[in-house]
PDB file of N, CA and C in Angstrom:
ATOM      1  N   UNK A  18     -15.337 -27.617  -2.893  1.00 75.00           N
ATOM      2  CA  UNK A  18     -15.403 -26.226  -2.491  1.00 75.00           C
ATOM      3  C   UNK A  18     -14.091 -25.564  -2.876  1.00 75.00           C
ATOM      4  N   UNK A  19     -14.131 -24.270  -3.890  1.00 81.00           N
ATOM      5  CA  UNK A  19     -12.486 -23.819  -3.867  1.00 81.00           C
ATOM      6  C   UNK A  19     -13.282 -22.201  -3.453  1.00 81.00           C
ATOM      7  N   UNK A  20     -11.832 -21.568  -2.683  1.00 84.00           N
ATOM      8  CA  UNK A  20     -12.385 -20.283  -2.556  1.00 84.00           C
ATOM      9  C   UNK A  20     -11.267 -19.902  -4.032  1.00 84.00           C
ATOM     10  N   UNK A  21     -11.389 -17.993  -3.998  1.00 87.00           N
ATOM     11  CA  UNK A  21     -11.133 -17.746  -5.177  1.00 87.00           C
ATOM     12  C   UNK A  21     -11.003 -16.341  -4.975  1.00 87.00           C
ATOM     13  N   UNK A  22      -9.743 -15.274  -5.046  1.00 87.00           N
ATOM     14  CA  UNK A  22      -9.593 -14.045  -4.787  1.00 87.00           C
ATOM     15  C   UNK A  22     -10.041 -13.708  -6.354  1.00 87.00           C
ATOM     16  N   UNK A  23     -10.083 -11.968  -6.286  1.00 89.00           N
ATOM     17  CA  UNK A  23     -10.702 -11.578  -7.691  1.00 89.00           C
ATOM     18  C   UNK A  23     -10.045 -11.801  -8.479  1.00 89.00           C
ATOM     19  N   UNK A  24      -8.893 -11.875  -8.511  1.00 92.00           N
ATOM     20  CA  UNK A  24      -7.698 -11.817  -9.607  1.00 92.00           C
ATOM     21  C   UNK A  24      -8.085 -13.335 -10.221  1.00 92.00           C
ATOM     22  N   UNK A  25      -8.061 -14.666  -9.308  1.00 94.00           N
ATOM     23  CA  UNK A  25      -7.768 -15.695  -9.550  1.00 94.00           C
ATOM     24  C   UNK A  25      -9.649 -16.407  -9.702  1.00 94.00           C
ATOM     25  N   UNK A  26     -10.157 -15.560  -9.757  1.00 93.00           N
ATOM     26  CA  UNK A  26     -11.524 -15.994 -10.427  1.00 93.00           C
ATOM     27  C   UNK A  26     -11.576 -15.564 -11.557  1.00 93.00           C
ATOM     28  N   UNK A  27     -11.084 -14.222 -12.284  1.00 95.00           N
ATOM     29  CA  UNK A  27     -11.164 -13.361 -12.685  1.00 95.00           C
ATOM     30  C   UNK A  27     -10.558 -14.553 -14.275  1.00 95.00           C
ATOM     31  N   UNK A  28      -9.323 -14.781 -13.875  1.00 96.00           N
ATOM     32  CA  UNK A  28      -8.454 -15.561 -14.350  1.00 96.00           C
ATOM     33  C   UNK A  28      -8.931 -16.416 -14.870  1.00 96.00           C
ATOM     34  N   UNK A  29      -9.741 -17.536 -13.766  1.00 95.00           N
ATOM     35  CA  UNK A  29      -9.866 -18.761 -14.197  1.00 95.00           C
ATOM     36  C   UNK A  29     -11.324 -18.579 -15.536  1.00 95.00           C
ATOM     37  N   UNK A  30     -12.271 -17.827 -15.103  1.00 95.00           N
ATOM     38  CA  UNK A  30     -12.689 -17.073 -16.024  1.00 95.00           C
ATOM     39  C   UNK A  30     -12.225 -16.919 -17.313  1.00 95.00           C
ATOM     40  N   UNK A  31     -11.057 -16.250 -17.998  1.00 96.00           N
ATOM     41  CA  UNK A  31     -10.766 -15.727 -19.213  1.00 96.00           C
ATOM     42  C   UNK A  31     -10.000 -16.999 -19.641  1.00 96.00           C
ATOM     43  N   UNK A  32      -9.359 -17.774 -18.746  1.00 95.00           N
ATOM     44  CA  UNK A  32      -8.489 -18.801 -19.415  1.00 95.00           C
ATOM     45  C   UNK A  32      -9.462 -20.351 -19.722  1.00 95.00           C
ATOM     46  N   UNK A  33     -10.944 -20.292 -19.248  1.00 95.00           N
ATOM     47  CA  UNK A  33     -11.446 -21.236 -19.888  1.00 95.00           C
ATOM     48  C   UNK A  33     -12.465 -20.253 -21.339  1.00 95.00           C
ATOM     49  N   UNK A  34     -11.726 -19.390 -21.353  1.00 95.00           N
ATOM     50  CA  UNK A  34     -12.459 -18.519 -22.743  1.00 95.00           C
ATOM     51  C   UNK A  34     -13.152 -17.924 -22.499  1.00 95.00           C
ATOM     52  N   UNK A  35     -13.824 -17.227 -21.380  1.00 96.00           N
ATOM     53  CA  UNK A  35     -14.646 -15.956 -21.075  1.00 96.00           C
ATOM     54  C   UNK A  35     -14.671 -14.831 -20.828  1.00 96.00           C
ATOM     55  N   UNK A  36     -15.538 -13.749 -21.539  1.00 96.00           N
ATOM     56  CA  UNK A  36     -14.604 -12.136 -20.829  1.00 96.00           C
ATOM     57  C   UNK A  36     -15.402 -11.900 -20.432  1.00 96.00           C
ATOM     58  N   UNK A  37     -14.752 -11.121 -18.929  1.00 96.00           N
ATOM     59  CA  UNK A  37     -15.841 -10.930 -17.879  1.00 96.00           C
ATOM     60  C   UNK A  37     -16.404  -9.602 -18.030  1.00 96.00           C
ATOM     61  N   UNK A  38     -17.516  -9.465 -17.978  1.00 96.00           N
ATOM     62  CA  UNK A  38     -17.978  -8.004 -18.111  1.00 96.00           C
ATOM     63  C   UNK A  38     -18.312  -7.177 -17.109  1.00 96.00           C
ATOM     64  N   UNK A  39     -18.856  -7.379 -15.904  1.00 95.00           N
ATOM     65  CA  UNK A  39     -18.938  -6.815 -14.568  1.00 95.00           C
ATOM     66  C   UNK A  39     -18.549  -8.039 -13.371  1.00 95.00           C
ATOM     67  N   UNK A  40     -17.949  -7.038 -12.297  1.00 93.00           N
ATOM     68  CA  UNK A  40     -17.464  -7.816 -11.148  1.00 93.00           C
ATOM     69  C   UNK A  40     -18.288  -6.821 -10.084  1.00 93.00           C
ATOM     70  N   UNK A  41     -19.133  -7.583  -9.384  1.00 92.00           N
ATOM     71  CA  UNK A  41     -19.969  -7.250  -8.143  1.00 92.00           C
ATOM     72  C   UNK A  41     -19.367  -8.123  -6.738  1.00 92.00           C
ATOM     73  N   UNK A  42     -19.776  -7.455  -5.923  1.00 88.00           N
ATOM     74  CA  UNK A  42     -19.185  -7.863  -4.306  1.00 88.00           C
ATOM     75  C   UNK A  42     -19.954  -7.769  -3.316  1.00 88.00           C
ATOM     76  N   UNK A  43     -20.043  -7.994  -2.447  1.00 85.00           N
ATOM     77  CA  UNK A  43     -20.891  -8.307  -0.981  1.00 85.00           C
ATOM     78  C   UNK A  43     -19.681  -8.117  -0.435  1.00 85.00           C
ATOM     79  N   UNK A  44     -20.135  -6.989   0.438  1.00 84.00           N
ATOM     80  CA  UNK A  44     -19.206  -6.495   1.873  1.00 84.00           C
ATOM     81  C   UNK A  44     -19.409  -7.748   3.193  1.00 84.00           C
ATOM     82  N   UNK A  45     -18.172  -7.673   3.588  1.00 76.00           N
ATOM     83  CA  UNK A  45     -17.987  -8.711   5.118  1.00 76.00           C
ATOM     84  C   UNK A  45     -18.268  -8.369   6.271  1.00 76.00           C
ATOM     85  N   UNK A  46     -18.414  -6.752   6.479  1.00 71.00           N
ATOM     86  CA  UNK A  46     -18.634  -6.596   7.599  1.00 71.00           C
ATOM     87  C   UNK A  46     -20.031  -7.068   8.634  1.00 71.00           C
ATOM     88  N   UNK A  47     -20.798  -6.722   7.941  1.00 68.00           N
ATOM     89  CA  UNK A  47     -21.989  -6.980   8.433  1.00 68.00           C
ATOM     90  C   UNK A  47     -22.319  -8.182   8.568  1.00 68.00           C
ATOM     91  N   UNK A  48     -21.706  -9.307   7.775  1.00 67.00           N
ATOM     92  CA  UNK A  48     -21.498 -10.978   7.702  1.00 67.00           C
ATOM     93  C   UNK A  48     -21.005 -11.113   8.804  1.00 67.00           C
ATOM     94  N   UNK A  49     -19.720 -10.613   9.489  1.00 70.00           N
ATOM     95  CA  UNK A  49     -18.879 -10.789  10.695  1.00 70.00           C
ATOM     96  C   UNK A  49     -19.705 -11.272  11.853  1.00 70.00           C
ATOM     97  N   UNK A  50     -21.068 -10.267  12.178  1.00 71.00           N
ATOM     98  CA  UNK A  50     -21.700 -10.232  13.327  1.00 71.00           C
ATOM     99  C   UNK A  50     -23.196 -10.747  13.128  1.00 71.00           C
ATOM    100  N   UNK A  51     -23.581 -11.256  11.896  1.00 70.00           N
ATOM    101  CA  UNK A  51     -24.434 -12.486  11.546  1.00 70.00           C
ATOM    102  C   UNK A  51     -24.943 -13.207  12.339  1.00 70.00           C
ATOM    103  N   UNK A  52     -24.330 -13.719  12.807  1.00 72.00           N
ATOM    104  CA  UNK A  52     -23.970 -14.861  14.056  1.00 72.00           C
ATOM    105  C   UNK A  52     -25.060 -13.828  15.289  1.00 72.00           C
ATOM    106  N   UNK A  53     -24.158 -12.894  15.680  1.00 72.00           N
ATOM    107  CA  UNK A  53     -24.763 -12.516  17.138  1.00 72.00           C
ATOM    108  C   UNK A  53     -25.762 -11.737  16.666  1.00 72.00           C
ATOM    109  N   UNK A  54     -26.761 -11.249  15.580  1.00 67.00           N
ATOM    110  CA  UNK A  54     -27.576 -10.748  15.005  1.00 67.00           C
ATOM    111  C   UNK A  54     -28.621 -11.348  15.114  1.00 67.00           C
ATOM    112  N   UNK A  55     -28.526 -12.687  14.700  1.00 67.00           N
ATOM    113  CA  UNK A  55     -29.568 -13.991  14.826  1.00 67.00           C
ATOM    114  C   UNK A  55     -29.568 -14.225  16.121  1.00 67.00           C
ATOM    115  N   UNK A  56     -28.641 -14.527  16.940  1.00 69.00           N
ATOM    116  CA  UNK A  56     -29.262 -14.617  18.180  1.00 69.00           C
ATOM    117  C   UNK A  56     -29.607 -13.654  19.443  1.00 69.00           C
ATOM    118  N   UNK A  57     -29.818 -12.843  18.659  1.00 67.00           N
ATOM    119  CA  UNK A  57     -30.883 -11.567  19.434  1.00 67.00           C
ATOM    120  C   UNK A  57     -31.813 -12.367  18.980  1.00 67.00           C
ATOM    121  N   UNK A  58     -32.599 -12.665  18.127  1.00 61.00           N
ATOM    122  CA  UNK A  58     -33.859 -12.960  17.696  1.00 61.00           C
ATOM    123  C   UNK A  58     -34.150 -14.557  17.988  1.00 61.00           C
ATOM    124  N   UNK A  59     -33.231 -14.930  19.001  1.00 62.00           N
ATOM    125  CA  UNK A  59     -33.194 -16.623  19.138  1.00 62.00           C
ATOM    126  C   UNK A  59     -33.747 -17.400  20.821  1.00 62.00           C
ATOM    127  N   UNK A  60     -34.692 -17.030  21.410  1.00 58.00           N
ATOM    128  CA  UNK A  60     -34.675 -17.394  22.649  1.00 58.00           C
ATOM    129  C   UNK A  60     -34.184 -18.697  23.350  1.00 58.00           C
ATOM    130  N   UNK A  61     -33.747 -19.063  23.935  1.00 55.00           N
ATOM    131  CA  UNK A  61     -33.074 -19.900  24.898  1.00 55.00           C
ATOM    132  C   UNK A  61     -32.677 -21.359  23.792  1.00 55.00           C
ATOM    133  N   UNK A  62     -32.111 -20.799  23.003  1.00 53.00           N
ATOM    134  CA  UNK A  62     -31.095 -21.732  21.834  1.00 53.00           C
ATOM    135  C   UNK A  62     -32.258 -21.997  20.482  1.00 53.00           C
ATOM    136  N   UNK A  63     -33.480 -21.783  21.295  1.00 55.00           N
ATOM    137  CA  UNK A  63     -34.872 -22.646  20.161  1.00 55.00           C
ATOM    138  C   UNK A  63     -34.913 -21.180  18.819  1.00 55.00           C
ATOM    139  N   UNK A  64     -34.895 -22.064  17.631  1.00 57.00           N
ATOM    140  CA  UNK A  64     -35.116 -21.193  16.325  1.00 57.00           C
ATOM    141  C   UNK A  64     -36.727 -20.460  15.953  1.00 57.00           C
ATOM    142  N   UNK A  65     -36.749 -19.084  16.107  1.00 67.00           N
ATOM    143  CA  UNK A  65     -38.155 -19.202  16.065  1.00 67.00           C
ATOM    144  C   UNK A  65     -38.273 -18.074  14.746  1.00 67.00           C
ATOM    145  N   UNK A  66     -39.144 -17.453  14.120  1.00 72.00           N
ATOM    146  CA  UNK A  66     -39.330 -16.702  12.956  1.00 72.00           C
ATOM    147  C   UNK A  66     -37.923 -16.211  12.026  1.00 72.00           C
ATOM    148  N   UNK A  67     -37.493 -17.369  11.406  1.00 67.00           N
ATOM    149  CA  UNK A  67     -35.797 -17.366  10.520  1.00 67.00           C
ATOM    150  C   UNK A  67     -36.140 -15.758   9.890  1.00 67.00           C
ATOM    151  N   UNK A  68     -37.458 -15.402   9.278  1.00 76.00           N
ATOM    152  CA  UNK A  68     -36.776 -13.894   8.665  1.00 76.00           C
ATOM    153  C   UNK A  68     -37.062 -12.885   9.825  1.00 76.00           C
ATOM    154  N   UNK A  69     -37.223 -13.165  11.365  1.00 75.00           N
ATOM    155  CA  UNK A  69     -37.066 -12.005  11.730  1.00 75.00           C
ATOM    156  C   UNK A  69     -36.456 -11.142  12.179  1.00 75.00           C
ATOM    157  N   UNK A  70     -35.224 -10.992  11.770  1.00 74.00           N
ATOM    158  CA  UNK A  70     -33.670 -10.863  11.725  1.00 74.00           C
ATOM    159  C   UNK A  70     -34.420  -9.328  10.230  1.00 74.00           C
ATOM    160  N   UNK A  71     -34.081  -9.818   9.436  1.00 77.00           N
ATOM    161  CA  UNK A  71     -34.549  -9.222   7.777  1.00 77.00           C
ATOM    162  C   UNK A  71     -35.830  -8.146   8.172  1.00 77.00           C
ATOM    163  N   UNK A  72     -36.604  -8.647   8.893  1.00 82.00           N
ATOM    164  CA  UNK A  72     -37.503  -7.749   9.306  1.00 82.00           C
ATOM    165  C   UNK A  72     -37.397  -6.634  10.795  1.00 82.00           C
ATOM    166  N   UNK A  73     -36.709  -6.978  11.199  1.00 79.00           N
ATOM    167  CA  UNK A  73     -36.711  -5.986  12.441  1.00 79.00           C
ATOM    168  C   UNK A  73     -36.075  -4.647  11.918  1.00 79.00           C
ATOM    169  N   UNK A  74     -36.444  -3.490  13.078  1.00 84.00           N
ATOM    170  CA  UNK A  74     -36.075  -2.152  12.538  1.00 84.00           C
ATOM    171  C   UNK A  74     -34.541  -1.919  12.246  1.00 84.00           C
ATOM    172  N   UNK A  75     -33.996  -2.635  13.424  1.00 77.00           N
ATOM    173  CA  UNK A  75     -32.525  -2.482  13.282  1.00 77.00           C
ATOM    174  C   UNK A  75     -31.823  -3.039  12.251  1.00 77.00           C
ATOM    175  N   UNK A  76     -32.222  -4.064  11.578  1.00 78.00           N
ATOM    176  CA  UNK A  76     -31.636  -4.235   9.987  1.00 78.00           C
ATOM    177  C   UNK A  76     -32.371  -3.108   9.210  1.00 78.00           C
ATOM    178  N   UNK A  77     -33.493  -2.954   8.927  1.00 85.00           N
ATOM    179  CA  UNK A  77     -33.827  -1.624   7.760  1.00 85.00           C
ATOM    180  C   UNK A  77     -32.930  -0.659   7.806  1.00 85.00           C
ATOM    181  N   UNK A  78     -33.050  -0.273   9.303  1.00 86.00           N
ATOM    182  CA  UNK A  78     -31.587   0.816   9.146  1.00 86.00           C
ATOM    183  C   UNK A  78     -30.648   0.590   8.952  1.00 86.00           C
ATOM    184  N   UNK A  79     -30.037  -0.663   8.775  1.00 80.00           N
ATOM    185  CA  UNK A  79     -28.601  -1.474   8.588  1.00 80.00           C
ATOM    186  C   UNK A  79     -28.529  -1.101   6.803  1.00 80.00           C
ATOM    187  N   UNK A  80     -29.685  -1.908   6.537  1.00 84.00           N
ATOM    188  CA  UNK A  80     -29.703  -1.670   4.904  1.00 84.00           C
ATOM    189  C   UNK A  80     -29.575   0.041   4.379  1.00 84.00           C
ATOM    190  N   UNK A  81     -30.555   0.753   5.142  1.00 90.00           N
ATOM    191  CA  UNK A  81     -30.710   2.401   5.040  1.00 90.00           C
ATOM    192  C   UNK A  81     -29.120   3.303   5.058  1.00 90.00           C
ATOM    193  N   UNK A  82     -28.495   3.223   6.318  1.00 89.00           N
ATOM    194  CA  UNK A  82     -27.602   3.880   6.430  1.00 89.00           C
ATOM    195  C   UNK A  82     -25.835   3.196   6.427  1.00 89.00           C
ATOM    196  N   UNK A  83     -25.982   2.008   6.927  1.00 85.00           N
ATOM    197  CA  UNK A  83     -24.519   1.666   7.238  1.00 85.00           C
ATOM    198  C   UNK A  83     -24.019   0.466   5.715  1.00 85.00           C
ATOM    199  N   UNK A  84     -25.063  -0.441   5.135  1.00 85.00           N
ATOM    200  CA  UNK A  84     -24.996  -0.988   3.739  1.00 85.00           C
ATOM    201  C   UNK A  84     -24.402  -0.295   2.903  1.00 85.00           C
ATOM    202  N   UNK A  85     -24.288   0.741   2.464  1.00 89.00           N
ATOM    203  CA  UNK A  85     -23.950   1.797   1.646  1.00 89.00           C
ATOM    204  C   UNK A  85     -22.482   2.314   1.623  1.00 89.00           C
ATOM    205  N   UNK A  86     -22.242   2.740   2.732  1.00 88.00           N
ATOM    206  CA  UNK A  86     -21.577   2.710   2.781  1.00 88.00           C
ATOM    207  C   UNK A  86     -19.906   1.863   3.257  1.00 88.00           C
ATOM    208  N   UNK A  87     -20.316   0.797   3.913  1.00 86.00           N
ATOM    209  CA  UNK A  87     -20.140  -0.615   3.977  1.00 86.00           C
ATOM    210  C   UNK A  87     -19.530  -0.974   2.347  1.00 86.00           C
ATOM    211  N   UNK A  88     -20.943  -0.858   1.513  1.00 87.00           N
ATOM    212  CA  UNK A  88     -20.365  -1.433   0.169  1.00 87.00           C
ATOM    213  C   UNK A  88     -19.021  -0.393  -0.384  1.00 87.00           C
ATOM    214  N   UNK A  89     -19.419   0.846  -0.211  1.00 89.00           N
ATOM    215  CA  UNK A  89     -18.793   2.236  -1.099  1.00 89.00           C
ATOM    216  C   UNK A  89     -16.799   1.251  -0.503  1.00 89.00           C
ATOM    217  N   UNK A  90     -17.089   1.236   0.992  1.00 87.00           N
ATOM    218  CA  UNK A  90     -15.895   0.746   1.244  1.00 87.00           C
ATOM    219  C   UNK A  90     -15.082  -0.546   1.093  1.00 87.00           C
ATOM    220  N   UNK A  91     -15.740  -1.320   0.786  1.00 85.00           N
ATOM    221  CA  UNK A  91     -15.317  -2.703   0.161  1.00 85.00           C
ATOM    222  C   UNK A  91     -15.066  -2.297  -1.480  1.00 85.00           C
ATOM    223  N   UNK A  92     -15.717  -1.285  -1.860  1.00 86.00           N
ATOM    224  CA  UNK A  92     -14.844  -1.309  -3.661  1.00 86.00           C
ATOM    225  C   UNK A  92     -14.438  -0.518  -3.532  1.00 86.00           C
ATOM    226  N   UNK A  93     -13.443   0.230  -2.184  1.00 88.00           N
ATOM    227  CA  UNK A  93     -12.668   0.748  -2.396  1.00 88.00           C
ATOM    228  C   UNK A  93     -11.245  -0.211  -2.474  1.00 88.00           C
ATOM    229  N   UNK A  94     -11.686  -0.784  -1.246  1.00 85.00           N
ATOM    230  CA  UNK A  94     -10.885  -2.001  -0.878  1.00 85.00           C
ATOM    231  C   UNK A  94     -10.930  -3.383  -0.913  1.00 85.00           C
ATOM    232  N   UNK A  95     -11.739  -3.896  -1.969  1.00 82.00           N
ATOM    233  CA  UNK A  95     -12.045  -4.931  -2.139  1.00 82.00           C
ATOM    234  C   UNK A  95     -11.539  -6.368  -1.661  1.00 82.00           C
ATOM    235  N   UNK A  96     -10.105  -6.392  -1.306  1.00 78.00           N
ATOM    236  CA  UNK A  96      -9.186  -7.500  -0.809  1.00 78.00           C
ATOM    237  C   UNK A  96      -9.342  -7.707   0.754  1.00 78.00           C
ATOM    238  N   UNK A  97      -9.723  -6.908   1.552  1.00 79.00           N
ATOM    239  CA  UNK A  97      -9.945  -6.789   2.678  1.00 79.00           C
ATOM    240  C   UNK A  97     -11.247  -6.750   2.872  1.00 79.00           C
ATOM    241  N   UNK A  98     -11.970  -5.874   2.106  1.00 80.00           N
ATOM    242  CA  UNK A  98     -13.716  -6.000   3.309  1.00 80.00           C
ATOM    243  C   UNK A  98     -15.320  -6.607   1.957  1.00 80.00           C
ATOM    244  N   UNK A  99     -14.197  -7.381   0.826  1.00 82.00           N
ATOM    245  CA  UNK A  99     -15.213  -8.052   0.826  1.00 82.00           C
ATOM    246  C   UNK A  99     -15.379  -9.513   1.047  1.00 82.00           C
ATOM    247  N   UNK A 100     -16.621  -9.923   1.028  1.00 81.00           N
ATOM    248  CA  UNK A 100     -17.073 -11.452   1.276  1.00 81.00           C
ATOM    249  C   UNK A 100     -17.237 -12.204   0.305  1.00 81.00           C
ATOM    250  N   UNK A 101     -17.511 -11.659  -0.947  1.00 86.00           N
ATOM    251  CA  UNK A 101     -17.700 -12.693  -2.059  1.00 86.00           C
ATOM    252  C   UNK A 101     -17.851 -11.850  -3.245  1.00 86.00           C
ATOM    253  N   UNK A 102     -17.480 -12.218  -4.056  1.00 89.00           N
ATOM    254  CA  UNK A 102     -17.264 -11.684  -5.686  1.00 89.00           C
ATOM    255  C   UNK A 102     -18.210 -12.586  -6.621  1.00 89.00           C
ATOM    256  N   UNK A 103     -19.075 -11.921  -7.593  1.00 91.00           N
ATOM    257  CA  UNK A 103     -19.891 -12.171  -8.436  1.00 91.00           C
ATOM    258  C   UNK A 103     -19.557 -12.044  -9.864  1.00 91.00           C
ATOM    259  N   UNK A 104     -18.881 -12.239 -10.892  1.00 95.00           N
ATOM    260  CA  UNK A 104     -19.133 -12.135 -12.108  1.00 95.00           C
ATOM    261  C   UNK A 104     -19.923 -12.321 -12.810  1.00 95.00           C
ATOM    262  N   UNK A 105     -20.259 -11.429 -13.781  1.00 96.00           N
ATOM    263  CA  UNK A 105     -21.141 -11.849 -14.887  1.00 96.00           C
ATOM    264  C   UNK A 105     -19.594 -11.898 -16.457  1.00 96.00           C
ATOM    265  N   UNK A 106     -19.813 -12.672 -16.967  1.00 96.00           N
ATOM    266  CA  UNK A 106     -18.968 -13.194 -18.149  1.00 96.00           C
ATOM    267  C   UNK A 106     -19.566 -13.256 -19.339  1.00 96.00           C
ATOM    268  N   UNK A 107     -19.500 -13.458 -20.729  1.00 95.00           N
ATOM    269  CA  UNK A 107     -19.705 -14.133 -21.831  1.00 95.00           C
ATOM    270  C   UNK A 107     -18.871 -14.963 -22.253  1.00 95.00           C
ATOM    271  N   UNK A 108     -19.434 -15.828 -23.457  1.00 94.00           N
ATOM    272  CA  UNK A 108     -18.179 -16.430 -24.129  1.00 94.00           C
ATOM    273  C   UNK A 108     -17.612 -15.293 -24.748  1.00 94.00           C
ATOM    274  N   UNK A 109     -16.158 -15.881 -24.671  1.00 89.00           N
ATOM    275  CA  UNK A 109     -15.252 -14.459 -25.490  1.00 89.00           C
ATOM    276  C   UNK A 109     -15.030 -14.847 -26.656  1.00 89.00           C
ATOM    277  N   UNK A 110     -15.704 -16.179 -27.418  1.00 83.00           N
ATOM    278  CA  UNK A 110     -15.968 -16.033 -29.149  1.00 83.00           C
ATOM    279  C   UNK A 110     -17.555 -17.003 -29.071  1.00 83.00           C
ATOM    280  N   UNK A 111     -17.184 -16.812 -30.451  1.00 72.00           N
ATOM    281  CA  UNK A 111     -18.507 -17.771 -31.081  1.00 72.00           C
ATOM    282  C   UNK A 111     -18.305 -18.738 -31.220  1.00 72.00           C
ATOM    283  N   UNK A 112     -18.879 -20.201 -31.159  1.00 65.00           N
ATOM    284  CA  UNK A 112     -18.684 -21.411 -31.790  1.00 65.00           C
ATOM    285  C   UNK A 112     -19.411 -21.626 -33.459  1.00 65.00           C
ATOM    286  N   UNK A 113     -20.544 -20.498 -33.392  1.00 63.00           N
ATOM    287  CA  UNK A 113     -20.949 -20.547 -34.522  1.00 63.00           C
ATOM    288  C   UNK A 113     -20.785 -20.975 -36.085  1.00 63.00           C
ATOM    289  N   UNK A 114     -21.132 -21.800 -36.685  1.00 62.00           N
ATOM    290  CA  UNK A 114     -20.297 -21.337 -38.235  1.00 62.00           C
ATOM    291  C   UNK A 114     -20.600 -20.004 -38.573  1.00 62.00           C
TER     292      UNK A 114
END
């Protein structure tokens, strides 16, 4: 398991020969309270319908109104409120003849 800030993914990226072409992120906030989210939907410790968390009203509106802006604020600030960084890369040559 290594974690990996953007810079130093970003990095390890170009120095095994790849240029990265977009960097995407997942905000933390809403990860934070995950935990006590699921167990609203958890009666007396026993696991019962895993997506109904994803389905209840109060996530749609999670996704609807507070996601958005959630994200807008993690690429503002990316070092602080996000959770995980995505690259997409290419090789940065050809091996081709």
């Amino acid at each position: 398991l290594r974690f990996y800030t953007r810079a130093s993914g970003r990095g390890l990226l170009v120095a095994a020969g790849y240029r990265v072409q977009a960097i995407d992120l997942t905000p933390h906030l809403a990860r934070a309270v995950w935990p006590l989210l699921k167990g609203l939907f958890h009666k007396g410790g026993q696991s019962q319908d895993p997506g109904a968390v994803l389905r209840s009203p109060a996530y749609r509106r999670h996704q609807r109104f507070v996601e958005p802006v959630e994200t807008a604020l993690a690429r503002i600030w990316p070092g602080m409120l996000a959770c995980q960084f995505v690259f997409e890369a290419t090789p940065a040559y050809s091996l081709s003849p």
